JSON list of C-alpha atoms in Angstrom, two decimals:
[
{"chain": "W", "resi": 289, "resn": "MET", "atom": "CA", "xyz": [55.62, 29.62, 95.27]},
{"chain": "W", "resi": 290, "resn": "ILE", "atom": "CA", "xyz": [56.49, 27.69, 92.01]},
{"chain": "W", "resi": 291, "resn": "ASP", "atom": "CA", "xyz": [58.85, 25.68, 94.07]},
{"chain": "W", "resi": 292, "resn": "PHE", "atom": "CA", "xyz": [56.10, 24.67, 96.28]},
{"chain": "W", "resi": 293, "resn": "LEU", "atom": "CA", "xyz": [53.81, 23.74, 93.44]},
{"chain": "W", "resi": 294, "resn": "ASN", "atom": "CA", "xyz": [56.60, 21.60, 92.10]},
{"chain": "W", "resi": 295, "resn": "ILE", "atom": "CA", "xyz": [56.90, 19.53, 95.15]},
{"chain": "W", "resi": 296, "resn": "SER", "atom": "CA", "xyz": [53.03, 19.26, 95.96]},
{"chain": "W", "resi": 297, "resn": "SER", "atom": "CA", "xyz": [51.23, 16.42, 94.57]},
{"chain": "W", "resi": 298, "resn": "TYR", "atom": "CA", "xyz": [48.15, 18.19, 95.59]},
{"chain": "W", "resi": 299, "resn": "PHE", "atom": "CA", "xyz": [48.55, 20.73, 93.06]},
{"chain": "W", "resi": 300, "resn": "SER", "atom": "CA", "xyz": [48.55, 18.26, 90.12]},
{"chain": "W", "resi": 301, "resn": "ILE", "atom": "CA", "xyz": [45.30, 16.61, 91.33]},
{"chain": "W", "resi": 302, "resn": "SER", "atom": "CA", "xyz": [43.72, 19.88, 92.16]},
{"chain": "W", "resi": 303, "resn": "LEU", "atom": "CA", "xyz": [44.86, 21.43, 88.78]},
{"chain": "W", "resi": 304, "resn": "THR", "atom": "CA", "xyz": [43.44, 18.57, 86.77]},
{"chain": "W", "resi": 305, "resn": "ILE", "atom": "CA", "xyz": [39.92, 18.56, 88.58]},
{"chain": "W", "resi": 306, "resn": "ALA", "atom": "CA", "xyz": [39.79, 22.21, 88.50]},
{"chain": "W", "resi": 307, "resn": "MET", "atom": "CA", "xyz": [40.65, 22.36, 84.59]},
{"chain": "W", "resi": 308, "resn": "PHE", "atom": "CA", "xyz": [38.13, 19.66, 83.77]},
{"chain": "W", "resi": 309, "resn": "MET", "atom": "CA", "xyz": [35.24, 21.58, 85.68]},
{"chain": "W", "resi": 310, "resn": "VAL", "atom": "CA", "xyz": [36.21, 24.66, 83.85]},
{"chain": "W", "resi": 311, "resn": "ALA", "atom": "CA", "xyz": [35.97, 22.77, 80.55]},
{"chain": "W", "resi": 312, "resn": "VAL", "atom": "CA", "xyz": [32.63, 21.50, 81.48]},
{"chain": "W", "resi": 313, "resn": "LEU", "atom": "CA", "xyz": [31.31, 24.79, 81.91]},
{"chain": "W", "resi": 314, "resn": "PHE", "atom": "CA", "xyz": [32.81, 25.87, 78.53]},
{"chain": "W", "resi": 315, "resn": "ASN", "atom": "CA", "xyz": [31.13, 22.97, 76.90]},
{"chain": "W", "resi": 316, "resn": "ARG", "atom": "CA", "xyz": [27.86, 23.64, 78.37]},
{"chain": "W", "resi": 317, "resn": "ARG", "atom": "CA", "xyz": [28.08, 27.36, 77.26]},
{"chain": "W", "resi": 318, "resn": "TRP", "atom": "CA", "xyz": [29.55, 26.51, 73.83]},
{"chain": "W", "resi": 319, "resn": "PRO", "atom": "CA", "xyz": [28.92, 22.93, 72.82]},
{"chain": "W", "resi": 320, "resn": "CYS", "atom": "CA", "xyz": [31.04, 21.79, 69.93]},
{"chain": "W", "resi": 321, "resn": "ALA", "atom": "CA", "xyz": [33.87, 19.46, 69.30]},
{"chain": "W", "resi": 322, "resn": "PHE", "atom": "CA", "xyz": [36.64, 21.68, 70.30]},
{"chain": "W", "resi": 323, "resn": "THR", "atom": "CA", "xyz": [35.07, 22.37, 73.87]},
{"chain": "W", "resi": 324, "resn": "THR", "atom": "CA", "xyz": [34.67, 18.53, 74.55]},
{"chain": "W", "resi": 325, "resn": "PRO", "atom": "CA", "xyz": [35.75, 18.59, 78.37]},
{"chain": "W", "resi": 326, "resn": "LEU", "atom": "CA", "xyz": [38.55, 15.94, 78.00]},
{"chain": "W", "resi": 327, "resn": "PHE", "atom": "CA", "xyz": [40.07, 17.88, 75.16]},
{"chain": "W", "resi": 328, "resn": "LEU", "atom": "CA", "xyz": [39.61, 21.27, 76.50]},
{"chain": "W", "resi": 329, "resn": "ALA", "atom": "CA", "xyz": [40.95, 20.40, 80.04]},
{"chain": "W", "resi": 330, "resn": "THR", "atom": "CA", "xyz": [44.04, 18.77, 78.58]},
{"chain": "W", "resi": 331, "resn": "ILE", "atom": "CA", "xyz": [44.71, 22.01, 76.66]},
{"chain": "W", "resi": 332, "resn": "PHE", "atom": "CA", "xyz": [44.25, 24.17, 79.89]},
{"chain": "W", "resi": 333, "resn": "VAL", "atom": "CA", "xyz": [46.61, 21.97, 81.85]},
{"chain": "W", "resi": 334, "resn": "VAL", "atom": "CA", "xyz": [49.31, 22.15, 79.27]},
{"chain": "W", "resi": 335, "resn": "ILE", "atom": "CA", "xyz": [49.11, 25.95, 78.98]},
{"chain": "W", "resi": 336, "resn": "ILE", "atom": "CA", "xyz": [49.17, 26.39, 82.87]},
{"chain": "W", "resi": 337, "resn": "LEU", "atom": "CA", "xyz": [52.14, 24.06, 83.01]},
{"chain": "W", "resi": 338, "resn": "ILE", "atom": "CA", "xyz": [54.03, 25.93, 80.34]},
{"chain": "W", "resi": 339, "resn": "LEU", "atom": "CA", "xyz": [53.27, 29.42, 81.95]},
{"chain": "W", "resi": 340, "resn": "LEU", "atom": "CA", "xyz": [54.27, 28.16, 85.43]},
{"chain": "W", "resi": 341, "resn": "LYS", "atom": "CA", "xyz": [57.22, 26.40, 83.96]},
{"chain": "W", "resi": 342, "resn": "ILE", "atom": "CA", "xyz": [56.54, 23.17, 85.79]},
{"chain": "W", "resi": 343, "resn": "PRO", "atom": "CA", "xyz": [58.13, 20.09, 84.22]},
{"chain": "W", "resi": 344, "resn": "TYR", "atom": "CA", "xyz": [55.60, 17.41, 82.88]},
{"chain": "W", "resi": 345, "resn": "ASN", "atom": "CA", "xyz": [57.32, 14.74, 85.03]},
{"chain": "W", "resi": 346, "resn": "THR", "atom": "CA", "xyz": [56.59, 16.93, 88.14]},
{"chain": "W", "resi": 347, "resn": "TYR", "atom": "CA", "xyz": [52.94, 17.18, 87.15]},
{"chain": "W", "resi": 348, "resn": "ALA", "atom": "CA", "xyz": [52.57, 13.48, 86.27]},
{"chain": "W", "resi": 349, "resn": "ASN", "atom": "CA", "xyz": [54.11, 12.42, 89.76]},
{"chain": "W", "resi": 350, "resn": "GLY", "atom": "CA", "xyz": [51.27, 14.06, 91.39]},
{"chain": "W", "resi": 351, "resn": "ALA", "atom": "CA", "xyz": [48.57, 13.45, 88.95]},
{"chain": "W", "resi": 352, "resn": "LYS", "atom": "CA", "xyz": [49.23, 9.72, 88.74]},
{"chain": "W", "resi": 353, "resn": "TYR", "atom": "CA", "xyz": [47.06, 9.15, 91.89]},
{"chain": "W", "resi": 354, "resn": "LEU", "atom": "CA", "xyz": [44.03, 9.98, 89.76]},
{"chain": "W", "resi": 355, "resn": "THR", "atom": "CA", "xyz": [44.73, 7.00, 87.53]},
{"chain": "W", "resi": 356, "resn": "TYR", "atom": "CA", "xyz": [44.05, 4.65, 90.59]},
{"chain": "W", "resi": 357, "resn": "PHE", "atom": "CA", "xyz": [40.52, 5.33, 89.78]},
{"chain": "W", "resi": 358, "resn": "LEU", "atom": "CA", "xyz": [40.93, 4.11, 86.40]},
{"chain": "W", "resi": 359, "resn": "VAL", "atom": "CA", "xyz": [40.34, 0.40, 87.05]},
{"chain": "W", "resi": 360, "resn": "PRO", "atom": "CA", "xyz": [37.13, 0.88, 89.24]},
{"chain": "W", "resi": 361, "resn": "THR", "atom": "CA", "xyz": [35.70, 3.11, 86.74]},
{"chain": "W", "resi": 362, "resn": "THR", "atom": "CA", "xyz": [36.40, 0.77, 83.89]},
{"chain": "W", "resi": 363, "resn": "VAL", "atom": "CA", "xyz": [34.65, -2.01, 85.94]},
{"chain": "W", "resi": 364, "resn": "CYS", "atom": "CA", "xyz": [31.77, 0.34, 86.31]},
{"chain": "W", "resi": 365, "resn": "PHE", "atom": "CA", "xyz": [31.33, 0.17, 82.48]},
{"chain": "W", "resi": 366, "resn": "ALA", "atom": "CA", "xyz": [30.11, -3.39, 83.15]},
{"chain": "W", "resi": 367, "resn": "VAL", "atom": "CA", "xyz": [26.88, -2.15, 84.82]},
{"chain": "W", "resi": 368, "resn": "PRO", "atom": "CA", "xyz": [25.21, -0.64, 81.69]},
{"chain": "W", "resi": 369, "resn": "MET", "atom": "CA", "xyz": [26.50, -3.60, 79.69]},
{"chain": "W", "resi": 370, "resn": "TYR", "atom": "CA", "xyz": [24.90, -6.14, 82.09]},
{"chain": "W", "resi": 371, "resn": "ARG", "atom": "CA", "xyz": [21.57, -4.23, 81.75]},
{"chain": "W", "resi": 372, "resn": "GLN", "atom": "CA", "xyz": [21.64, -4.75, 78.05]},
{"chain": "W", "resi": 373, "resn": "ILE", "atom": "CA", "xyz": [22.27, -8.35, 77.87]},
{"chain": "W", "resi": 374, "resn": "PRO", "atom": "CA", "xyz": [18.97, -9.16, 76.07]},
{"chain": "W", "resi": 375, "resn": "LEU", "atom": "CA", "xyz": [19.88, -6.75, 73.34]},
{"chain": "W", "resi": 376, "resn": "LEU", "atom": "CA", "xyz": [23.59, -8.27, 73.25]},
{"chain": "W", "resi": 377, "resn": "LYS", "atom": "CA", "xyz": [22.13, -11.76, 72.76]},
{"chain": "W", "resi": 378, "resn": "LYS", "atom": "CA", "xyz": [19.80, -10.65, 70.07]},
{"chain": "W", "resi": 379, "resn": "HIS", "atom": "CA", "xyz": [22.46, -9.00, 68.09]},
{"chain": "W", "resi": 380, "resn": "GLY", "atom": "CA", "xyz": [25.48, -11.09, 69.11]},
{"chain": "W", "resi": 381, "resn": "PHE", "atom": "CA", "xyz": [26.63, -12.29, 65.64]},
{"chain": "W", "resi": 382, "resn": "ALA", "atom": "CA", "xyz": [26.30, -8.95, 63.99]},
{"chain": "W", "resi": 383, "resn": "ILE", "atom": "CA", "xyz": [28.29, -7.07, 66.82]},
{"chain": "W", "resi": 384, "resn": "LEU", "atom": "CA", "xyz": [31.13, -9.58, 66.48]},
{"chain": "W", "resi": 385, "resn": "ILE", "atom": "CA", "xyz": [31.22, -9.33, 62.58]},
{"chain": "W", "resi": 386, "resn": "ALA", "atom": "CA", "xyz": [31.16, -5.40, 63.02]},
{"chain": "W", "resi": 387, "resn": "MET", "atom": "CA", "xyz": [33.89, -5.47, 65.63]},
{"chain": "W", "resi": 388, "resn": "LEU", "atom": "CA", "xyz": [35.86, -7.85, 63.37]},
{"chain": "W", "resi": 389, "resn": "VAL", "atom": "CA", "xyz": [35.71, -5.41, 60.37]},
{"chain": "W", "resi": 390, "resn": "GLY", "atom": "CA", "xyz": [36.35, -2.37, 62.55]},
{"chain": "W", "resi": 391, "resn": "VAL", "atom": "CA", "xyz": [39.62, -3.96, 64.08]},
{"chain": "W", "resi": 392, "resn": "LEU", "atom": "CA", "xyz": [41.11, -5.11, 60.69]},
{"chain": "W", "resi": 393, "resn": "CYS", "atom": "CA", "xyz": [40.24, -1.62, 59.28]},
{"chain": "W", "resi": 394, "resn": "SER", "atom": "CA", "xyz": [42.11, 0.03, 62.17]},
{"chain": "W", "resi": 395, "resn": "VAL", "atom": "CA", "xyz": [45.30, -2.19, 62.21]},
{"chain": "W", "resi": 396, "resn": "PHE", "atom": "CA", "xyz": [45.69, -2.32, 58.48]},
{"chain": "W", "resi": 397, "resn": "SER", "atom": "CA", "xyz": [45.09, 1.40, 57.84]},
{"chain": "W", "resi": 398, "resn": "VAL", "atom": "CA", "xyz": [47.74, 2.24, 60.25]},
{"chain": "W", "resi": 399, "resn": "GLY", "atom": "CA", "xyz": [50.16, -0.01, 58.58]},
{"chain": "W", "resi": 400, "resn": "ILE", "atom": "CA", "xyz": [49.35, 1.10, 55.00]},
{"chain": "W", "resi": 401, "resn": "ILE", "atom": "CA", "xyz": [49.63, 4.74, 56.13]},
{"chain": "W", "resi": 402, "resn": "CYS", "atom": "CA", "xyz": [53.00, 3.90, 57.55]},
{"chain": "W", "resi": 403, "resn": "ILE", "atom": "CA", "xyz": [54.11, 2.34, 54.39]},
{"chain": "W", "resi": 404, "resn": "LEU", "atom": "CA", "xyz": [52.81, 5.34, 52.17]},
{"chain": "W", "resi": 405, "resn": "PHE", "atom": "CA", "xyz": [54.52, 8.13, 54.36]},
{"chain": "W", "resi": 406, "resn": "GLY", "atom": "CA", "xyz": [57.84, 5.87, 54.70]},
{"chain": "W", "resi": 407, "resn": "LEU", "atom": "CA", "xyz": [57.64, 5.87, 58.49]},
{"chain": "W", "resi": 408, "resn": "GLY", "atom": "CA", "xyz": [58.95, 2.31, 58.72]},
{"chain": "W", "resi": 409, "resn": "ASP", "atom": "CA", "xyz": [57.91, -0.81, 60.49]},
{"chain": "W", "resi": 410, "resn": "ILE", "atom": "CA", "xyz": [59.05, 0.47, 64.04]},
{"chain": "W", "resi": 411, "resn": "VAL", "atom": "CA", "xyz": [56.51, 3.26, 63.91]},
{"chain": "W", "resi": 412, "resn": "ALA", "atom": "CA", "xyz": [53.81, 0.68, 62.48]},
{"chain": "W", "resi": 413, "resn": "ARG", "atom": "CA", "xyz": [54.47, -1.52, 65.47]},
{"chain": "W", "resi": 414, "resn": "SER", "atom": "CA", "xyz": [54.01, 1.21, 67.84]},
{"chain": "W", "resi": 415, "resn": "LEU", "atom": "CA", "xyz": [50.84, 2.60, 66.28]},
{"chain": "W", "resi": 416, "resn": "VAL", "atom": "CA", "xyz": [49.12, -0.52, 65.20]},
{"chain": "W", "resi": 417, "resn": "ALA", "atom": "CA", "xyz": [47.11, -0.71, 68.49]},
{"chain": "W", "resi": 418, "resn": "ILE", "atom": "CA", "xyz": [46.22, 3.00, 68.92]},
{"chain": "W", "resi": 419, "resn": "SER", "atom": "CA", "xyz": [42.36, 2.18, 69.00]},
{"chain": "W", "resi": 420, "resn": "VAL", "atom": "CA", "xyz": [42.49, -0.08, 72.08]},
{"chain": "W", "resi": 421, "resn": "THR", "atom": "CA", "xyz": [42.62, 0.96, 75.76]},
{"chain": "W", "resi": 422, "resn": "THR", "atom": "CA", "xyz": [46.32, 1.85, 76.93]},
{"chain": "W", "resi": 423, "resn": "ALA", "atom": "CA", "xyz": [46.96, -1.11, 79.11]},
{"chain": "W", "resi": 424, "resn": "ILE", "atom": "CA", "xyz": [46.26, -3.52, 76.16]},
{"chain": "W", "resi": 425, "resn": "ALA", "atom": "CA", "xyz": [48.06, -1.31, 73.71]},
{"chain": "W", "resi": 426, "resn": "ILE", "atom": "CA", "xyz": [51.22, -1.42, 75.84]},
{"chain": "W", "resi": 427, "resn": "GLY", "atom": "CA", "xyz": [51.27, -5.04, 75.90]},
{"chain": "W", "resi": 428, "resn": "ILE", "atom": "CA", "xyz": [50.78, -5.46, 72.10]},
{"chain": "W", "resi": 429, "resn": "THR", "atom": "CA", "xyz": [53.57, -2.98, 71.52]},
{"chain": "W", "resi": 430, "resn": "GLU", "atom": "CA", "xyz": [56.00, -4.57, 73.73]},
{"chain": "W", "resi": 431, "resn": "LYS", "atom": "CA", "xyz": [55.30, -8.01, 72.04]},
{"chain": "W", "resi": 432, "resn": "LEU", "atom": "CA", "xyz": [55.83, -6.27, 68.57]},
{"chain": "W", "resi": 433, "resn": "GLY", "atom": "CA", "xyz": [58.98, -4.55, 69.60]},
{"chain": "W", "resi": 434, "resn": "GLY", "atom": "CA", "xyz": [57.62, -1.02, 69.10]},
{"chain": "W", "resi": 435, "resn": "ILE", "atom": "CA", "xyz": [58.10, 2.23, 71.10]},
{"chain": "W", "resi": 436, "resn": "VAL", "atom": "CA", "xyz": [55.85, 2.16, 74.14]},
{"chain": "W", "resi": 437, "resn": "ALA", "atom": "CA", "xyz": [56.07, 5.96, 74.70]},
{"chain": "W", "resi": 438, "resn": "LEU", "atom": "CA", "xyz": [54.76, 6.56, 71.16]},
{"chain": "W", "resi": 439, "resn": "THR", "atom": "CA", "xyz": [51.89, 4.22, 71.79]},
{"chain": "W", "resi": 440, "resn": "VAL", "atom": "CA", "xyz": [50.80, 5.84, 74.96]},
{"chain": "W", "resi": 441, "resn": "SER", "atom": "CA", "xyz": [50.81, 9.13, 73.55]},
{"chain": "W", "resi": 442, "resn": "SER", "atom": "CA", "xyz": [48.94, 8.08, 70.34]},
{"chain": "W", "resi": 443, "resn": "VAL", "atom": "CA", "xyz": [46.35, 6.10, 72.44]},
{"chain": "W", "resi": 444, "resn": "ILE", "atom": "CA", "xyz": [45.69, 9.33, 74.48]},
{"chain": "W", "resi": 445, "resn": "VAL", "atom": "CA", "xyz": [45.31, 11.46, 71.33]},
{"chain": "W", "resi": 446, "resn": "THR", "atom": "CA", "xyz": [42.95, 8.90, 69.64]},
{"chain": "W", "resi": 447, "resn": "GLY", "atom": "CA", "xyz": [40.76, 8.77, 72.77]},
{"chain": "W", "resi": 448, "resn": "ILE", "atom": "CA", "xyz": [40.51, 12.54, 72.95]},
{"chain": "W", "resi": 449, "resn": "LEU", "atom": "CA", "xyz": [39.96, 12.98, 69.27]},
{"chain": "W", "resi": 450, "resn": "GLY", "atom": "CA", "xyz": [37.36, 10.14, 69.18]},
{"chain": "W", "resi": 451, "resn": "ALA", "atom": "CA", "xyz": [35.39, 11.60, 72.12]},
{"chain": "W", "resi": 452, "resn": "SER", "atom": "CA", "xyz": [35.50, 15.20, 70.54]},
{"chain": "W", "resi": 453, "resn": "VAL", "atom": "CA", "xyz": [34.31, 14.30, 67.12]},
{"chain": "W", "resi": 454, "resn": "SER", "atom": "CA", "xyz": [32.07, 11.34, 67.53]},
{"chain": "W", "resi": 455, "resn": "ASP", "atom": "CA", "xyz": [28.86, 13.33, 67.52]},
{"chain": "W", "resi": 456, "resn": "ILE", "atom": "CA", "xyz": [29.90, 15.31, 64.38]},
{"chain": "W", "resi": 457, "resn": "VAL", "atom": "CA", "xyz": [30.93, 11.88, 62.49]},
{"chain": "W", "resi": 458, "resn": "CYS", "atom": "CA", "xyz": [27.29, 10.47, 63.57]},
{"chain": "W", "resi": 459, "resn": "ARG", "atom": "CA", "xyz": [25.58, 13.49, 62.22]},
{"chain": "W", "resi": 460, "resn": "ILE", "atom": "CA", "xyz": [27.49, 13.63, 58.93]},
{"chain": "W", "resi": 461, "resn": "PHE", "atom": "CA", "xyz": [27.10, 9.80, 58.12]},
{"chain": "W", "resi": 462, "resn": "HIS", "atom": "CA", "xyz": [23.60, 9.92, 59.61]},
{"chain": "W", "resi": 463, "resn": "ILE", "atom": "CA", "xyz": [24.38, 7.19, 62.07]},
{"chain": "W", "resi": 464, "resn": "LYS", "atom": "CA", "xyz": [21.22, 7.03, 64.38]},
{"chain": "W", "resi": 465, "resn": "ASN", "atom": "CA", "xyz": [21.21, 3.47, 65.44]},
{"chain": "W", "resi": 466, "resn": "PRO", "atom": "CA", "xyz": [22.49, 3.39, 69.08]},
{"chain": "W", "resi": 467, "resn": "ILE", "atom": "CA", "xyz": [24.10, -0.05, 68.60]},
{"chain": "W", "resi": 468, "resn": "SER", "atom": "CA", "xyz": [25.94, 1.18, 65.63]},
{"chain": "W", "resi": 469, "resn": "ARG", "atom": "CA", "xyz": [27.01, 4.38, 67.39]},
{"chain": "W", "resi": 470, "resn": "GLY", "atom": "CA", "xyz": [28.24, 2.80, 70.54]},
{"chain": "W", "resi": 471, "resn": "LEU", "atom": "CA", "xyz": [30.30, -0.07, 68.78]},
{"chain": "W", "resi": 472, "resn": "ALA", "atom": "CA", "xyz": [31.88, 2.51, 66.50]},
{"chain": "W", "resi": 473, "resn": "ILE", "atom": "CA", "xyz": [32.94, 4.90, 69.24]},
{"chain": "W", "resi": 474, "resn": "GLY", "atom": "CA", "xyz": [34.23, 2.21, 71.62]},
{"chain": "W", "resi": 475, "resn": "ASN", "atom": "CA", "xyz": [36.01, 0.44, 68.85]},
{"chain": "W", "resi": 476, "resn": "ALA", "atom": "CA", "xyz": [37.66, 3.72, 67.54]},
{"chain": "W", "resi": 477, "resn": "SER", "atom": "CA", "xyz": [38.32, 5.69, 70.79]},
{"chain": "W", "resi": 478, "resn": "HIS", "atom": "CA", "xyz": [38.14, 3.17, 73.82]},
{"chain": "W", "resi": 479, "resn": "ALA", "atom": "CA", "xyz": [37.57, 4.43, 77.34]},
{"chain": "W", "resi": 480, "resn": "ALA", "atom": "CA", "xyz": [37.65, 8.23, 76.42]},
{"chain": "W", "resi": 481, "resn": "GLY", "atom": "CA", "xyz": [35.12, 7.56, 73.62]},
{"chain": "W", "resi": 482, "resn": "THR", "atom": "CA", "xyz": [32.78, 5.38, 76.02]},
{"chain": "W", "resi": 483, "resn": "SER", "atom": "CA", "xyz": [32.65, 8.39, 78.41]},
{"chain": "W", "resi": 484, "resn": "LYS", "atom": "CA", "xyz": [31.04, 10.28, 75.36]},
{"chain": "W", "resi": 485, "resn": "ALA", "atom": "CA", "xyz": [28.98, 7.30, 74.25]},
{"chain": "W", "resi": 486, "resn": "MET", "atom": "CA", "xyz": [27.33, 7.21, 77.74]},
{"chain": "W", "resi": 487, "resn": "GLN", "atom": "CA", "xyz": [26.24, 10.64, 77.54]},
{"chain": "W", "resi": 488, "resn": "MET", "atom": "CA", "xyz": [24.56, 9.78, 74.33]},
{"chain": "W", "resi": 489, "resn": "GLY", "atom": "CA", "xyz": [22.38, 7.12, 75.84]},
{"chain": "W", "resi": 490, "resn": "HIS", "atom": "CA", "xyz": [22.26, 3.94, 77.83]},
{"chain": "W", "resi": 491, "resn": "ILE", "atom": "CA", "xyz": [22.59, 1.65, 74.89]},
{"chain": "W", "resi": 492, "resn": "GLU", "atom": "CA", "xyz": [25.37, 3.50, 73.35]},
{"chain": "W", "resi": 493, "resn": "GLY", "atom": "CA", "xyz": [27.43, 3.47, 76.52]},
{"chain": "W", "resi": 494, "resn": "ALA", "atom": "CA", "xyz": [26.74, -0.31, 76.96]},
{"chain": "W", "resi": 495, "resn": "LEU", "atom": "CA", "xyz": [27.85, -1.20, 73.52]},
{"chain": "W", "resi": 496, "resn": "SER", "atom": "CA", "xyz": [30.80, 1.17, 73.68]},
{"chain": "W", "resi": 497, "resn": "SER", "atom": "CA", "xyz": [31.90, -0.64, 76.86]},
{"chain": "W", "resi": 498, "resn": "LEU", "atom": "CA", "xyz": [31.59, -4.07, 75.23]},
{"chain": "W", "resi": 499, "resn": "ALA", "atom": "CA", "xyz": [33.53, -2.84, 72.25]},
{"chain": "W", "resi": 500, "resn": "ILE", "atom": "CA", "xyz": [36.64, -1.84, 74.38]},
{"chain": "W", "resi": 501, "resn": "VAL", "atom": "CA", "xyz": [36.71, -5.56, 75.55]},
{"chain": "W", "resi": 502, "resn": "ILE", "atom": "CA", "xyz": [36.21, -7.21, 72.25]},
{"chain": "W", "resi": 503, "resn": "SER", "atom": "CA", "xyz": [38.40, -4.81, 70.12]},
{"chain": "W", "resi": 504, "resn": "GLY", "atom": "CA", "xyz": [41.11, -5.21, 72.64]},
{"chain": "W", "resi": 505, "resn": "LEU", "atom": "CA", "xyz": [41.17, -9.09, 72.27]},
{"chain": "W", "resi": 506, "resn": "MET", "atom": "CA", "xyz": [40.72, -8.93, 68.57]},
{"chain": "W", "resi": 507, "resn": "THR", "atom": "CA", "xyz": [43.51, -6.46, 68.13]},
{"chain": "W", "resi": 508, "resn": "ALA", "atom": "CA", "xyz": [45.88, -8.58, 70.08]},
{"chain": "W", "resi": 509, "resn": "VAL", "atom": "CA", "xyz": [45.59, -11.00, 67.54]},
{"chain": "W", "resi": 510, "resn": "ALA", "atom": "CA", "xyz": [45.05, -8.95, 64.28]},
{"chain": "W", "resi": 511, "resn": "ALA", "atom": "CA", "xyz": [47.88, -6.51, 65.14]},
{"chain": "W", "resi": 512, "resn": "PRO", "atom": "CA", "xyz": [50.75, -8.93, 64.79]},
{"chain": "W", "resi": 513, "resn": "PHE", "atom": "CA", "xyz": [48.99, -10.54, 61.70]},
{"chain": "W", "resi": 514, "resn": "ALA", "atom": "CA", "xyz": [48.93, -7.08, 60.03]},
{"chain": "W", "resi": 515, "resn": "ILE", "atom": "CA", "xyz": [52.51, -6.35, 60.72]},
{"chain": "W", "resi": 516, "resn": "HIS", "atom": "CA", "xyz": [53.50, -9.64, 59.39]},
{"chain": "W", "resi": 517, "resn": "VAL", "atom": "CA", "xyz": [51.41, -9.50, 56.20]},
{"chain": "W", "resi": 518, "resn": "LEU", "atom": "CA", "xyz": [52.48, -5.59, 55.51]},
{"chain": "W", "resi": 519, "resn": "PHE", "atom": "CA", "xyz": [56.23, -5.85, 56.60]},
{"chain": "W", "resi": 520, "resn": "GLY", "atom": "CA", "xyz": [57.10, -9.52, 56.54]}
]
């Protein structure tokens, strides 16, 4: 049975979808940061792979087909953004300034933490782009000479964590403005956070989608600058 599961690509896809559906049910019954579907489904999948002794590479080879939907899904983020064009035009300058501050805080805080904990410049080059979407983060890391595997895993953790705690952070700091909430979530936790922002409201989802694009472009410039300033 286990051998069959190891060679079946349908198992990985079915497992992922099933665990996400179970996680959604958990979240509806006990809503909190730790039952966020994306976070909880990941935990469930990991536990099952360990119990069945299925190598991650085997699971990934089957589950990779789900990633084919990533591009059209990302493109769909443009729809709510298009509907908010008047709002974007009205607050365009403030949005750009907020995104610039957020990106600079992200890249410099990563570099400073790496210095304080003695992690070295290689780790910093690998983590400096953790707040942008995976495709852009990989390109930045390759140009900086970092470790791509570390970047990818960190980006995933950042996205899941951001989606899980975004509600709590907004409540703690009394962030009620939908524009501020959307920009903060998209800037900090890219696509994973955007899925959460869309649950909050149309404006949050639109601004979070916009933040993914802007933060990606700004980080591509700010990350090398931060590494140069902090590590020479």
